[in-house]
Amino acid sequence: MDLHTWHKESEKKWDDFASKWVENSQEMWETGSRKNIIPFFSQYVPTGNKVADIGCGDGVGSLKLAEAGYEVTGIDLSNVMIEFAMEKTVHQPKLSFIQGDFYSLPFKDEEMDAALVINSLEYTGEPLTVVKEIHRIIKPGGYACFGILGPTAEPRKKFSFQRLLGDKVIMNTMQPWEFEKIAVESGWKAVADTGVAKRGVDFTKLGHFSKDLKQAVSFMWLFLLQKEGNQ
Protein backbone atom coordinates (compact mmCIF):
# COMPACT_ATOMS: atom_id res chain seq x y z
CA MET A 1 0.00 0.00 0.00
CA ASP A 2 1.52 3.35 -1.01
CA LEU A 3 1.81 6.13 1.56
CA HIS A 4 -0.99 8.26 0.09
CA THR A 5 -3.44 5.35 0.20
CA TRP A 6 -2.31 4.42 3.72
CA HIS A 7 -2.89 8.02 4.83
CA LYS A 8 -6.43 8.13 3.39
CA GLU A 9 -7.39 4.71 4.73
CA SER A 10 -6.08 5.58 8.18
CA GLU A 11 -8.00 8.86 8.23
CA LYS A 12 -11.22 7.06 7.23
CA LYS A 13 -10.70 4.33 9.83
CA TRP A 14 -10.29 6.78 12.68
CA ASP A 15 -13.13 9.00 11.49
CA ASP A 16 -15.41 5.95 11.51
CA PHE A 17 -14.08 4.67 14.85
CA ALA A 18 -14.12 8.02 16.68
CA SER A 19 -17.54 7.71 18.31
CA LYS A 20 -16.65 4.26 19.65
CA TRP A 21 -13.26 5.49 20.91
CA VAL A 22 -14.90 8.33 22.84
CA GLU A 23 -16.95 5.82 24.84
CA ASN A 24 -13.81 4.42 26.49
CA SER A 25 -11.11 7.09 26.32
CA GLN A 26 -11.88 8.78 29.65
CA GLU A 27 -11.64 5.45 31.47
CA MET A 28 -8.38 4.55 29.70
CA TRP A 29 -6.69 7.74 30.90
CA GLU A 30 -8.14 7.73 34.43
CA THR A 31 -8.16 4.09 35.54
CA GLY A 32 -7.09 1.99 32.55
CA SER A 33 -4.04 1.36 30.42
CA ARG A 34 -3.07 5.05 30.13
CA LYS A 35 -3.45 6.13 33.76
CA ASN A 36 0.30 6.18 34.50
CA ILE A 37 1.44 7.95 31.32
CA ILE A 38 1.15 11.55 32.55
CA PRO A 39 2.84 10.77 35.91
CA PHE A 40 5.69 9.05 34.02
CA PHE A 41 5.97 11.94 31.55
CA SER A 42 5.96 14.60 34.27
CA GLN A 43 8.90 13.00 36.08
CA TYR A 44 11.12 14.26 33.25
CA VAL A 45 9.35 17.08 31.44
CA PRO A 46 9.04 20.37 33.39
CA THR A 47 5.57 21.87 33.69
CA GLY A 48 5.02 24.94 31.57
CA ASN A 49 6.72 23.30 28.59
CA LYS A 50 5.14 23.36 25.14
CA VAL A 51 4.00 19.82 24.32
CA ALA A 52 2.76 18.33 21.06
CA ASP A 53 0.33 15.45 21.65
CA ILE A 54 0.73 13.56 18.38
CA GLY A 55 -2.17 11.22 17.71
CA CYS A 56 -4.26 12.97 20.37
CA GLY A 57 -7.54 11.30 19.42
CA ASP A 58 -10.47 12.91 21.22
CA GLY A 59 -8.12 14.96 23.38
CA VAL A 60 -8.51 13.36 26.80
CA GLY A 61 -4.75 12.90 27.21
CA SER A 62 -4.12 16.43 25.94
CA LEU A 63 -6.55 17.77 28.51
CA LYS A 64 -4.80 15.82 31.27
CA LEU A 65 -1.49 17.36 30.18
CA ALA A 66 -2.98 20.87 30.22
CA GLU A 67 -4.45 20.27 33.67
CA ALA A 68 -0.97 19.17 34.81
CA GLY A 69 0.44 22.56 33.78
CA TYR A 70 1.68 22.06 30.20
CA GLU A 71 0.93 24.21 27.13
CA VAL A 72 -0.50 21.61 24.77
CA THR A 73 -1.23 21.34 21.07
CA GLY A 74 -2.98 18.13 20.10
CA ILE A 75 -2.73 16.89 16.53
CA ASP A 76 -4.64 14.06 14.90
CA LEU A 77 -5.23 12.79 11.38
CA SER A 78 -8.96 12.38 12.01
CA ASN A 79 -11.13 15.46 11.67
CA VAL A 80 -13.91 13.73 13.64
CA MET A 81 -11.51 13.11 16.53
CA ILE A 82 -10.46 16.75 16.44
CA GLU A 83 -14.10 17.85 16.59
CA PHE A 84 -14.54 15.82 19.78
CA ALA A 85 -11.26 17.21 21.15
CA MET A 86 -12.20 20.86 20.53
CA GLU A 87 -14.98 20.54 23.11
CA LYS A 88 -12.29 20.26 25.79
CA THR A 89 -10.69 23.66 25.12
CA VAL A 90 -13.49 25.76 26.64
CA HIS A 91 -11.84 26.27 30.04
CA GLN A 92 -8.25 25.58 28.96
CA PRO A 93 -6.57 28.59 27.28
CA LYS A 94 -3.30 26.65 26.96
CA LEU A 95 -4.91 23.77 25.05
CA SER A 96 -5.48 23.71 21.29
CA PHE A 97 -6.04 21.14 18.56
CA ILE A 98 -5.12 20.82 14.89
CA GLN A 99 -5.97 18.25 12.25
CA GLY A 100 -2.67 17.37 10.62
CA ASP A 101 -0.26 15.00 8.97
CA PHE A 102 2.32 13.21 11.13
CA TYR A 103 4.77 13.17 8.20
CA SER A 104 4.72 16.97 8.00
CA LEU A 105 3.89 18.32 11.45
CA PRO A 106 2.58 21.91 11.58
CA PHE A 107 5.41 23.20 13.74
CA LYS A 108 8.65 25.04 13.04
CA ASP A 109 12.03 23.44 13.60
CA GLU A 110 12.74 23.07 17.33
CA GLU A 111 9.47 24.81 18.25
CA MET A 112 8.28 22.34 20.89
CA ASP A 113 9.81 21.34 24.21
CA ALA A 114 8.33 17.85 24.20
CA ALA A 115 6.01 15.42 22.46
CA LEU A 116 3.64 12.70 23.61
CA VAL A 117 3.08 9.92 21.06
CA ILE A 118 0.87 7.14 22.45
CA ASN A 119 -0.10 4.16 20.29
CA SER A 120 -0.13 6.26 17.14
CA LEU A 121 3.21 5.46 15.51
CA GLU A 122 2.00 1.91 14.79
CA TYR A 123 -0.69 3.30 12.50
CA THR A 124 1.76 5.12 10.21
CA GLY A 125 3.09 3.67 6.97
CA GLU A 126 6.65 4.94 7.52
CA PRO A 127 7.41 5.03 11.26
CA LEU A 128 11.04 6.02 10.72
CA THR A 129 9.99 9.12 8.77
CA VAL A 130 7.61 10.13 11.57
CA VAL A 131 10.22 9.55 14.29
CA LYS A 132 12.62 11.84 12.40
CA GLU A 133 9.89 14.45 11.88
CA ILE A 134 9.16 14.53 15.61
CA HIS A 135 12.89 14.91 16.24
CA ARG A 136 12.83 17.97 13.93
CA ILE A 137 10.21 19.86 15.96
CA ILE A 138 11.75 19.25 19.40
CA LYS A 139 14.25 21.67 20.92
CA PRO A 140 17.72 20.35 21.79
CA GLY A 141 17.49 18.85 25.26
CA GLY A 142 13.74 18.30 24.83
CA TYR A 143 11.84 15.06 25.25
CA ALA A 144 9.46 12.69 23.51
CA CYS A 145 7.42 10.00 25.22
CA PHE A 146 6.34 7.15 22.94
CA GLY A 147 3.91 4.37 23.82
CA ILE A 148 4.33 1.23 21.68
CA LEU A 149 1.93 -1.70 21.84
CA GLY A 150 3.23 -4.93 23.34
CA PRO A 151 3.62 -8.02 21.11
CA THR A 152 0.27 -9.59 22.05
CA ALA A 153 -1.79 -6.45 22.71
CA GLU A 154 -5.37 -6.85 21.52
CA PRO A 155 -5.25 -4.05 18.90
CA ARG A 156 -2.51 -5.99 17.09
CA LYS A 157 -4.80 -9.02 16.85
CA LYS A 158 -7.71 -6.90 15.70
CA PHE A 159 -6.00 -4.65 13.14
CA SER A 160 -2.78 -6.40 12.08
CA PHE A 161 -3.43 -10.14 11.77
CA GLN A 162 -5.41 -9.85 8.53
CA ARG A 163 -2.22 -8.95 6.64
CA LEU A 164 -1.26 -12.64 6.86
CA LEU A 165 -4.44 -13.48 4.94
CA GLY A 166 -3.43 -11.10 2.18
CA ASP A 167 -5.59 -8.17 3.26
CA LYS A 168 -4.39 -4.59 3.21
CA VAL A 169 -3.99 -3.30 6.78
CA ILE A 170 -3.12 0.10 8.22
CA MET A 171 -1.26 -1.10 11.26
CA ASN A 172 2.48 -1.57 11.51
CA THR A 173 3.74 -4.63 13.35
CA MET A 174 6.71 -2.85 14.91
CA GLN A 175 7.79 -4.33 18.23
CA PRO A 176 8.94 -2.22 21.22
CA TRP A 177 12.58 -3.29 20.84
CA GLU A 178 12.45 -2.40 17.13
CA PHE A 179 11.09 1.04 17.94
CA GLU A 180 13.85 1.71 20.45
CA LYS A 181 16.47 0.76 17.87
CA ILE A 182 15.12 3.08 15.14
CA ALA A 183 14.69 5.90 17.69
CA VAL A 184 18.32 5.71 18.82
CA GLU A 185 19.51 5.48 15.21
CA SER A 186 17.43 8.61 14.46
CA GLY A 187 19.30 10.72 16.99
CA TRP A 188 17.28 10.17 20.16
CA LYS A 189 18.85 9.29 23.49
CA ALA A 190 16.98 6.71 25.59
CA VAL A 191 16.42 8.14 29.07
CA ALA A 192 13.85 5.88 30.70
CA ASP A 193 11.24 3.24 29.95
CA THR A 194 8.49 1.37 31.74
CA GLY A 195 5.81 -1.15 30.95
CA VAL A 196 2.02 -1.19 31.14
CA ALA A 197 1.13 -4.74 32.09
CA LYS A 198 -1.60 -6.73 30.42
CA ARG A 199 -4.54 -7.70 32.61
CA GLY A 200 -3.53 -10.50 34.94
CA VAL A 201 0.20 -9.70 34.81
CA ASP A 202 2.04 -8.40 37.87
CA PHE A 203 5.40 -6.88 36.92
CA THR A 204 6.48 -6.83 40.57
CA LYS A 205 6.67 -10.63 40.43
CA LEU A 206 8.83 -10.59 37.30
CA GLY A 207 11.88 -8.86 38.75
CA HIS A 208 14.28 -11.48 37.36
CA PHE A 209 12.85 -11.20 33.83
CA SER A 210 14.81 -9.29 31.19
CA LYS A 211 13.22 -6.21 29.59
CA ASP A 212 12.49 -8.19 26.43
CA LEU A 213 10.56 -10.80 28.40
CA LYS A 214 8.62 -8.15 30.31
CA GLN A 215 7.74 -6.48 27.00
CA ALA A 216 6.35 -9.82 25.82
CA VAL A 217 3.66 -9.70 28.52
CA SER A 218 3.00 -5.97 28.31
CA PHE A 219 0.03 -4.21 26.81
CA MET A 220 2.24 -1.22 26.03
CA TRP A 221 5.81 -0.11 26.61
CA LEU A 222 6.61 3.55 27.34
CA PHE A 223 9.86 5.12 26.19
CA LEU A 224 11.12 8.52 27.37
CA LEU A 225 13.62 9.86 24.84
CA GLN A 226 15.69 13.01 24.75
CA LYS A 227 16.97 15.04 21.82
CA GLU A 228 20.62 15.58 22.56
CA GLY A 229 21.95 19.12 22.94
CA ASN A 230 21.37 22.03 25.30
CA GLN A 231 18.28 24.23 25.35
mmCIF file of N, CA, C and O in Angstrom, residues 147-196:
data_model
loop_
_atom_site.group_PDB
_atom_site.id
_atom_site.type_symbol
_atom_site.label_atom_id
_atom_site.label_comp_id
_atom_site.label_asym_id
_atom_site.label_seq_id
_atom_site.Cartn_x
_atom_site.Cartn_y
_atom_site.Cartn_z
ATOM 1 N N GLY A 147 4.524 5.596 23.321
ATOM 2 C CA GLY A 147 3.914 4.371 23.821
ATOM 3 C C GLY A 147 3.736 3.414 22.659
ATOM 4 O O GLY A 147 3.051 3.731 21.690
ATOM 5 N N ILE A 148 4.366 2.226 22.744
ATOM 6 C CA ILE A 148 4.330 1.233 21.675
ATOM 7 C C ILE A 148 3.629 -0.021 22.188
ATOM 8 O O ILE A 148 3.959 -0.538 23.259
ATOM 9 N N LEU A 149 2.678 -0.520 21.423
ATOM 10 C CA LEU A 149 1.926 -1.696 21.838
ATOM 11 C C LEU A 149 2.828 -2.898 22.050
ATOM 12 O O LEU A 149 3.773 -3.132 21.301
ATOM 13 N N GLY A 150 2.507 -3.688 23.081
ATOM 14 C CA GLY A 150 3.228 -4.927 23.336
ATOM 15 C C GLY A 150 2.927 -5.970 22.264
ATOM 16 O O GLY A 150 1.951 -5.838 21.501
ATOM 17 N N PRO A 151 3.736 -7.032 22.188
ATOM 18 C CA PRO A 151 3.616 -8.017 21.111
ATOM 19 C C PRO A 151 2.263 -8.693 20.989
ATOM 20 O O PRO A 151 1.844 -9.045 19.880
ATOM 21 N N THR A 152 1.571 -8.888 22.112
ATOM 22 C CA THR A 152 0.274 -9.586 22.053
ATOM 23 C C THR A 152 -0.888 -8.682 22.456
ATOM 24 O O THR A 152 -1.954 -9.170 22.823
ATOM 25 N N ALA A 153 -0.702 -7.378 22.375
ATOM 26 C CA ALA A 153 -1.786 -6.449 22.705
ATOM 27 C C ALA A 153 -2.967 -6.658 21.755
ATOM 28 O O ALA A 153 -2.794 -6.918 20.565
ATOM 29 N N GLU A 154 -4.150 -6.544 22.291
ATOM 30 C CA GLU A 154 -5.366 -6.847 21.522
ATOM 31 C C GLU A 154 -5.488 -6.064 20.215
ATOM 32 O O GLU A 154 -5.920 -6.624 19.196
ATOM 33 N N PRO A 155 -5.132 -4.759 20.180
ATOM 34 C CA PRO A 155 -5.248 -4.045 18.900
ATOM 35 C C PRO A 155 -4.427 -4.671 17.779
ATOM 36 O O PRO A 155 -4.801 -4.595 16.605
ATOM 37 N N ARG A 156 -3.302 -5.303 18.115
ATOM 38 C CA ARG A 156 -2.513 -5.988 17.086
ATOM 39 C C ARG A 156 -3.324 -7.132 16.473
ATOM 40 O O ARG A 156 -3.325 -7.335 15.257
ATOM 41 N N LYS A 157 -3.997 -7.893 17.336
ATOM 42 C CA LYS A 157 -4.796 -9.021 16.853
ATOM 43 C C LYS A 157 -5.948 -8.528 15.983
ATOM 44 O O LYS A 157 -6.297 -9.124 14.966
ATOM 45 N N LYS A 158 -6.525 -7.406 16.384
ATOM 46 C CA LYS A 158 -7.710 -6.897 15.698
ATOM 47 C C LYS A 158 -7.385 -6.234 14.372
ATOM 48 O O LYS A 158 -8.113 -6.398 13.387
ATOM 49 N N PHE A 159 -6.270 -5.480 14.324
ATOM 50 C CA PHE A 159 -6.000 -4.653 13.143
ATOM 51 C C PHE A 159 -4.834 -5.125 12.289
ATOM 52 O O PHE A 159 -4.672 -4.667 11.163
ATOM 53 N N SER A 160 -3.992 -6.031 12.812
ATOM 54 C CA SER A 160 -2.783 -6.395 12.076
ATOM 55 C C SER A 160 -2.809 -7.809 11.500
ATOM 56 O O SER A 160 -2.232 -8.059 10.441
ATOM 57 N N PHE A 161 -3.468 -8.729 12.177
ATOM 58 C CA PHE A 161 -3.429 -10.140 11.766
ATOM 59 C C PHE A 161 -3.860 -10.359 10.324
ATOM 60 O O PHE A 161 -3.286 -11.195 9.609
ATOM 61 N N GLN A 162 -4.845 -9.605 9.861
ATOM 62 C CA GLN A 162 -5.407 -9.846 8.534
ATOM 63 C C GLN A 162 -4.381 -9.716 7.407
ATOM 64 O O GLN A 162 -4.600 -10.219 6.309
ATOM 65 N N ARG A 163 -3.257 -9.082 7.679
ATOM 66 C CA ARG A 163 -2.222 -8.952 6.643
ATOM 67 C C ARG A 163 -1.718 -10.328 6.221
ATOM 68 O O ARG A 163 -1.301 -10.527 5.074
ATOM 69 N N LEU A 164 -1.746 -11.293 7.151
ATOM 70 C CA LEU A 164 -1.264 -12.642 6.858
ATOM 71 C C LEU A 164 -2.224 -13.398 5.949
ATOM 72 O O LEU A 164 -1.858 -14.426 5.361
ATOM 73 N N LEU A 165 -3.444 -12.882 5.838
ATOM 74 C CA LEU A 165 -4.440 -13.477 4.942
ATOM 75 C C LEU A 165 -4.470 -12.756 3.606
ATOM 76 O O LEU A 165 -5.328 -13.027 2.763
ATOM 77 N N GLY A 166 -3.532 -11.823 3.437
ATOM 78 C CA GLY A 166 -3.433 -11.102 2.180
ATOM 79 C C GLY A 166 -4.200 -9.804 2.127
ATOM 80 O O GLY A 166 -4.233 -9.140 1.082
ATOM 81 N N ASP A 167 -4.824 -9.416 3.242
ATOM 82 C CA ASP A 167 -5.593 -8.171 3.263
ATOM 83 C C ASP A 167 -4.659 -6.977 3.467
ATOM 84 O O ASP A 167 -3.588 -7.087 4.064
ATOM 85 N N LYS A 168 -5.108 -5.830 2.970
ATOM 86 C CA LYS A 168 -4.391 -4.594 3.208
ATOM 87 C C LYS A 168 -4.745 -4.106 4.613
ATOM 88 O O LYS A 168 -5.930 -4.022 4.957
ATOM 89 N N VAL A 169 -3.745 -3.789 5.431
ATOM 90 C CA VAL A 169 -3.993 -3.296 6.780
ATOM 91 C C VAL A 169 -3.278 -1.966 6.961
ATOM 92 O O VAL A 169 -2.366 -1.626 6.221
ATOM 93 N N ILE A 170 -3.738 -1.202 7.941
ATOM 94 C CA ILE A 170 -3.116 0.099 8.218
ATOM 95 C C ILE A 170 -2.511 0.115 9.623
ATOM 96 O O ILE A 170 -2.559 1.103 10.330
ATOM 97 N N MET A 171 -1.950 -1.030 9.971
ATOM 98 C CA MET A 171 -1.261 -1.101 11.258
ATOM 99 C C MET A 171 0.110 -1.712 11.053
ATOM 100 O O MET A 171 0.247 -2.753 10.422
ATOM 101 N N ASN A 172 1.131 -1.073 11.586
ATOM 102 C CA ASN A 172 2.482 -1.566 11.513
ATOM 103 C C ASN A 172 2.731 -2.574 12.631
ATOM 104 O O ASN A 172 2.205 -2.415 13.729
ATOM 105 N N THR A 173 3.513 -3.577 12.357
ATOM 106 C CA THR A 173 3.743 -4.627 13.351
ATOM 107 C C THR A 173 5.023 -4.413 14.151
ATOM 108 O O THR A 173 5.566 -5.341 14.730
ATOM 109 N N MET A 174 5.490 -3.196 14.189
ATOM 110 C CA MET A 174 6.709 -2.850 14.915
ATOM 111 C C MET A 174 6.638 -3.277 16.380
ATOM 112 O O MET A 174 5.649 -3.032 17.064
ATOM 113 N N GLN A 175 7.700 -3.912 16.848
ATOM 114 C CA GLN A 175 7.795 -4.334 18.234
ATOM 115 C C GLN A 175 8.497 -3.251 19.064
ATOM 116 O O GLN A 175 9.244 -2.420 18.519
ATOM 117 N N PRO A 176 8.293 -3.241 20.389
ATOM 118 C CA PRO A 176 8.938 -2.216 21.220
ATOM 119 C C PRO A 176 10.454 -2.157 21.039
ATOM 120 O O PRO A 176 11.036 -1.064 20.958
ATOM 121 N N TRP A 177 11.119 -3.301 20.979
ATOM 122 C CA TRP A 177 12.583 -3.286 20.837
ATOM 123 C C TRP A 177 12.987 -2.710 19.477
ATOM 124 O O TRP A 177 14.021 -2.050 19.373
ATOM 125 N N GLU A 178 12.166 -2.952 18.442
ATOM 126 C CA GLU A 178 12.450 -2.399 17.129
ATOM 127 C C GLU A 178 12.302 -0.883 17.145
ATOM 128 O O GLU A 178 13.108 -0.156 16.551
ATOM 129 N N PHE A 179 11.257 -0.406 17.826
ATOM 130 C CA PHE A 179 11.086 1.042 17.936
ATOM 131 C C PHE A 179 12.289 1.689 18.605
ATOM 132 O O PHE A 179 12.812 2.704 18.149
ATOM 133 N N GLU A 180 12.730 1.119 19.722
ATOM 134 C CA GLU A 180 13.852 1.708 20.454
ATOM 135 C C GLU A 180 15.098 1.793 19.561
ATOM 136 O O GLU A 180 15.827 2.792 19.587
ATOM 137 N N LYS A 181 15.299 0.777 18.748
ATOM 138 C CA LYS A 181 16.465 0.759 17.868
ATOM 139 C C LYS A 181 16.384 1.869 16.817
ATOM 140 O O LYS A 181 17.353 2.603 16.602
ATOM 141 N N ILE A 182 15.212 2.038 16.171
ATOM 142 C CA ILE A 182 15.119 3.083 15.145
ATOM 143 C C ILE A 182 15.163 4.471 15.778
ATOM 144 O O ILE A 182 15.669 5.420 15.169
ATOM 145 N N ALA A 183 14.652 4.593 17.014
ATOM 146 C CA ALA A 183 14.693 5.895 17.694
ATOM 147 C C ALA A 183 16.129 6.313 17.969
ATOM 148 O O ALA A 183 16.533 7.452 17.690
ATOM 149 N N VAL A 184 16.918 5.399 18.506
ATOM 150 C CA VAL A 184 18.316 5.707 18.823
ATOM 151 C C VAL A 184 19.093 6.007 17.541
ATOM 152 O O VAL A 184 19.915 6.932 17.491
ATOM 153 N N GLU A 185 18.812 5.247 16.485
ATOM 154 C CA GLU A 185 19.508 5.475 15.215
ATOM 155 C C GLU A 185 19.046 6.770 14.534
ATOM 156 O O GLU A 185 19.699 7.244 13.603
ATOM 157 N N SER A 186 17.939 7.350 15.014
ATOM 158 C CA SER A 186 17.435 8.610 14.460
ATOM 159 C C SER A 186 17.886 9.823 15.268
ATOM 160 O O SER A 186 17.420 10.938 15.027
ATOM 161 N N GLY A 187 18.749 9.600 16.240
ATOM 162 C CA GLY A 187 19.303 10.723 16.991
ATOM 163 C C GLY A 187 18.734 10.933 18.372
ATOM 164 O O GLY A 187 19.105 11.896 19.049
ATOM 165 N N TRP A 188 17.847 10.054 18.809
ATOM 166 C CA TRP A 188 17.279 10.173 20.155
ATOM 167 C C TRP A 188 18.160 9.447 21.169
ATOM 168 O O TRP A 188 18.761 8.420 20.864
ATOM 169 N N LYS A 189 18.168 9.951 22.382
ATOM 170 C CA LYS A 189 18.849 9.293 23.494
ATOM 171 C C LYS A 189 17.795 8.672 24.411
ATOM 172 O O LYS A 189 16.861 9.347 24.843
ATOM 173 N N ALA A 190 17.918 7.381 24.686
ATOM 174 C CA ALA A 190 16.982 6.705 25.585
ATOM 175 C C ALA A 190 17.271 7.123 27.028
ATOM 176 O O ALA A 190 18.404 6.986 27.502
ATOM 177 N N VAL A 191 16.257 7.649 27.699
ATOM 178 C CA VAL A 191 16.419 8.143 29.073
ATOM 179 C C VAL A 191 15.775 7.200 30.083
ATOM 180 O O VAL A 191 16.355 6.892 31.125
ATOM 181 N N ALA A 192 14.569 6.750 29.776
ATOM 182 C CA ALA A 192 13.850 5.880 30.704
ATOM 183 C C ALA A 192 12.798 5.095 29.939
ATOM 184 O O ALA A 192 12.397 5.460 28.835
ATOM 185 N N ASP A 193 12.348 4.011 30.540
ATOM 186 C CA ASP A 193 11.243 3.245 29.953
ATOM 187 C C ASP A 193 10.526 2.489 31.060
ATOM 188 O O ASP A 193 11.084 2.241 32.133
ATOM 189 N N THR A 194 9.286 2.118 30.775
ATOM 190 C CA THR A 194 8.491 1.365 31.742
ATOM 191 C C THR A 194 7.366 0.666 31.008
ATOM 192 O O THR A 194 6.985 1.062 29.902
ATOM 193 N N GLY A 195 6.849 -0.382 31.613
ATOM 194 C CA GLY A 195 5.807 -1.152 30.953
ATOM 195 C C GLY A 195 4.431 -0.925 31.541
ATOM 196 O O GLY A 195 4.284 -0.566 32.709
ATOM 197 N N VAL A 196 3.423 -1.131 30.701
ATOM 198 C CA VAL A 196 2.018 -1.190 31.135
ATOM 199 C C VAL A 196 1.613 -2.652 30.992
ATOM 200 O O VAL A 196 1.543 -3.182 29.878
#
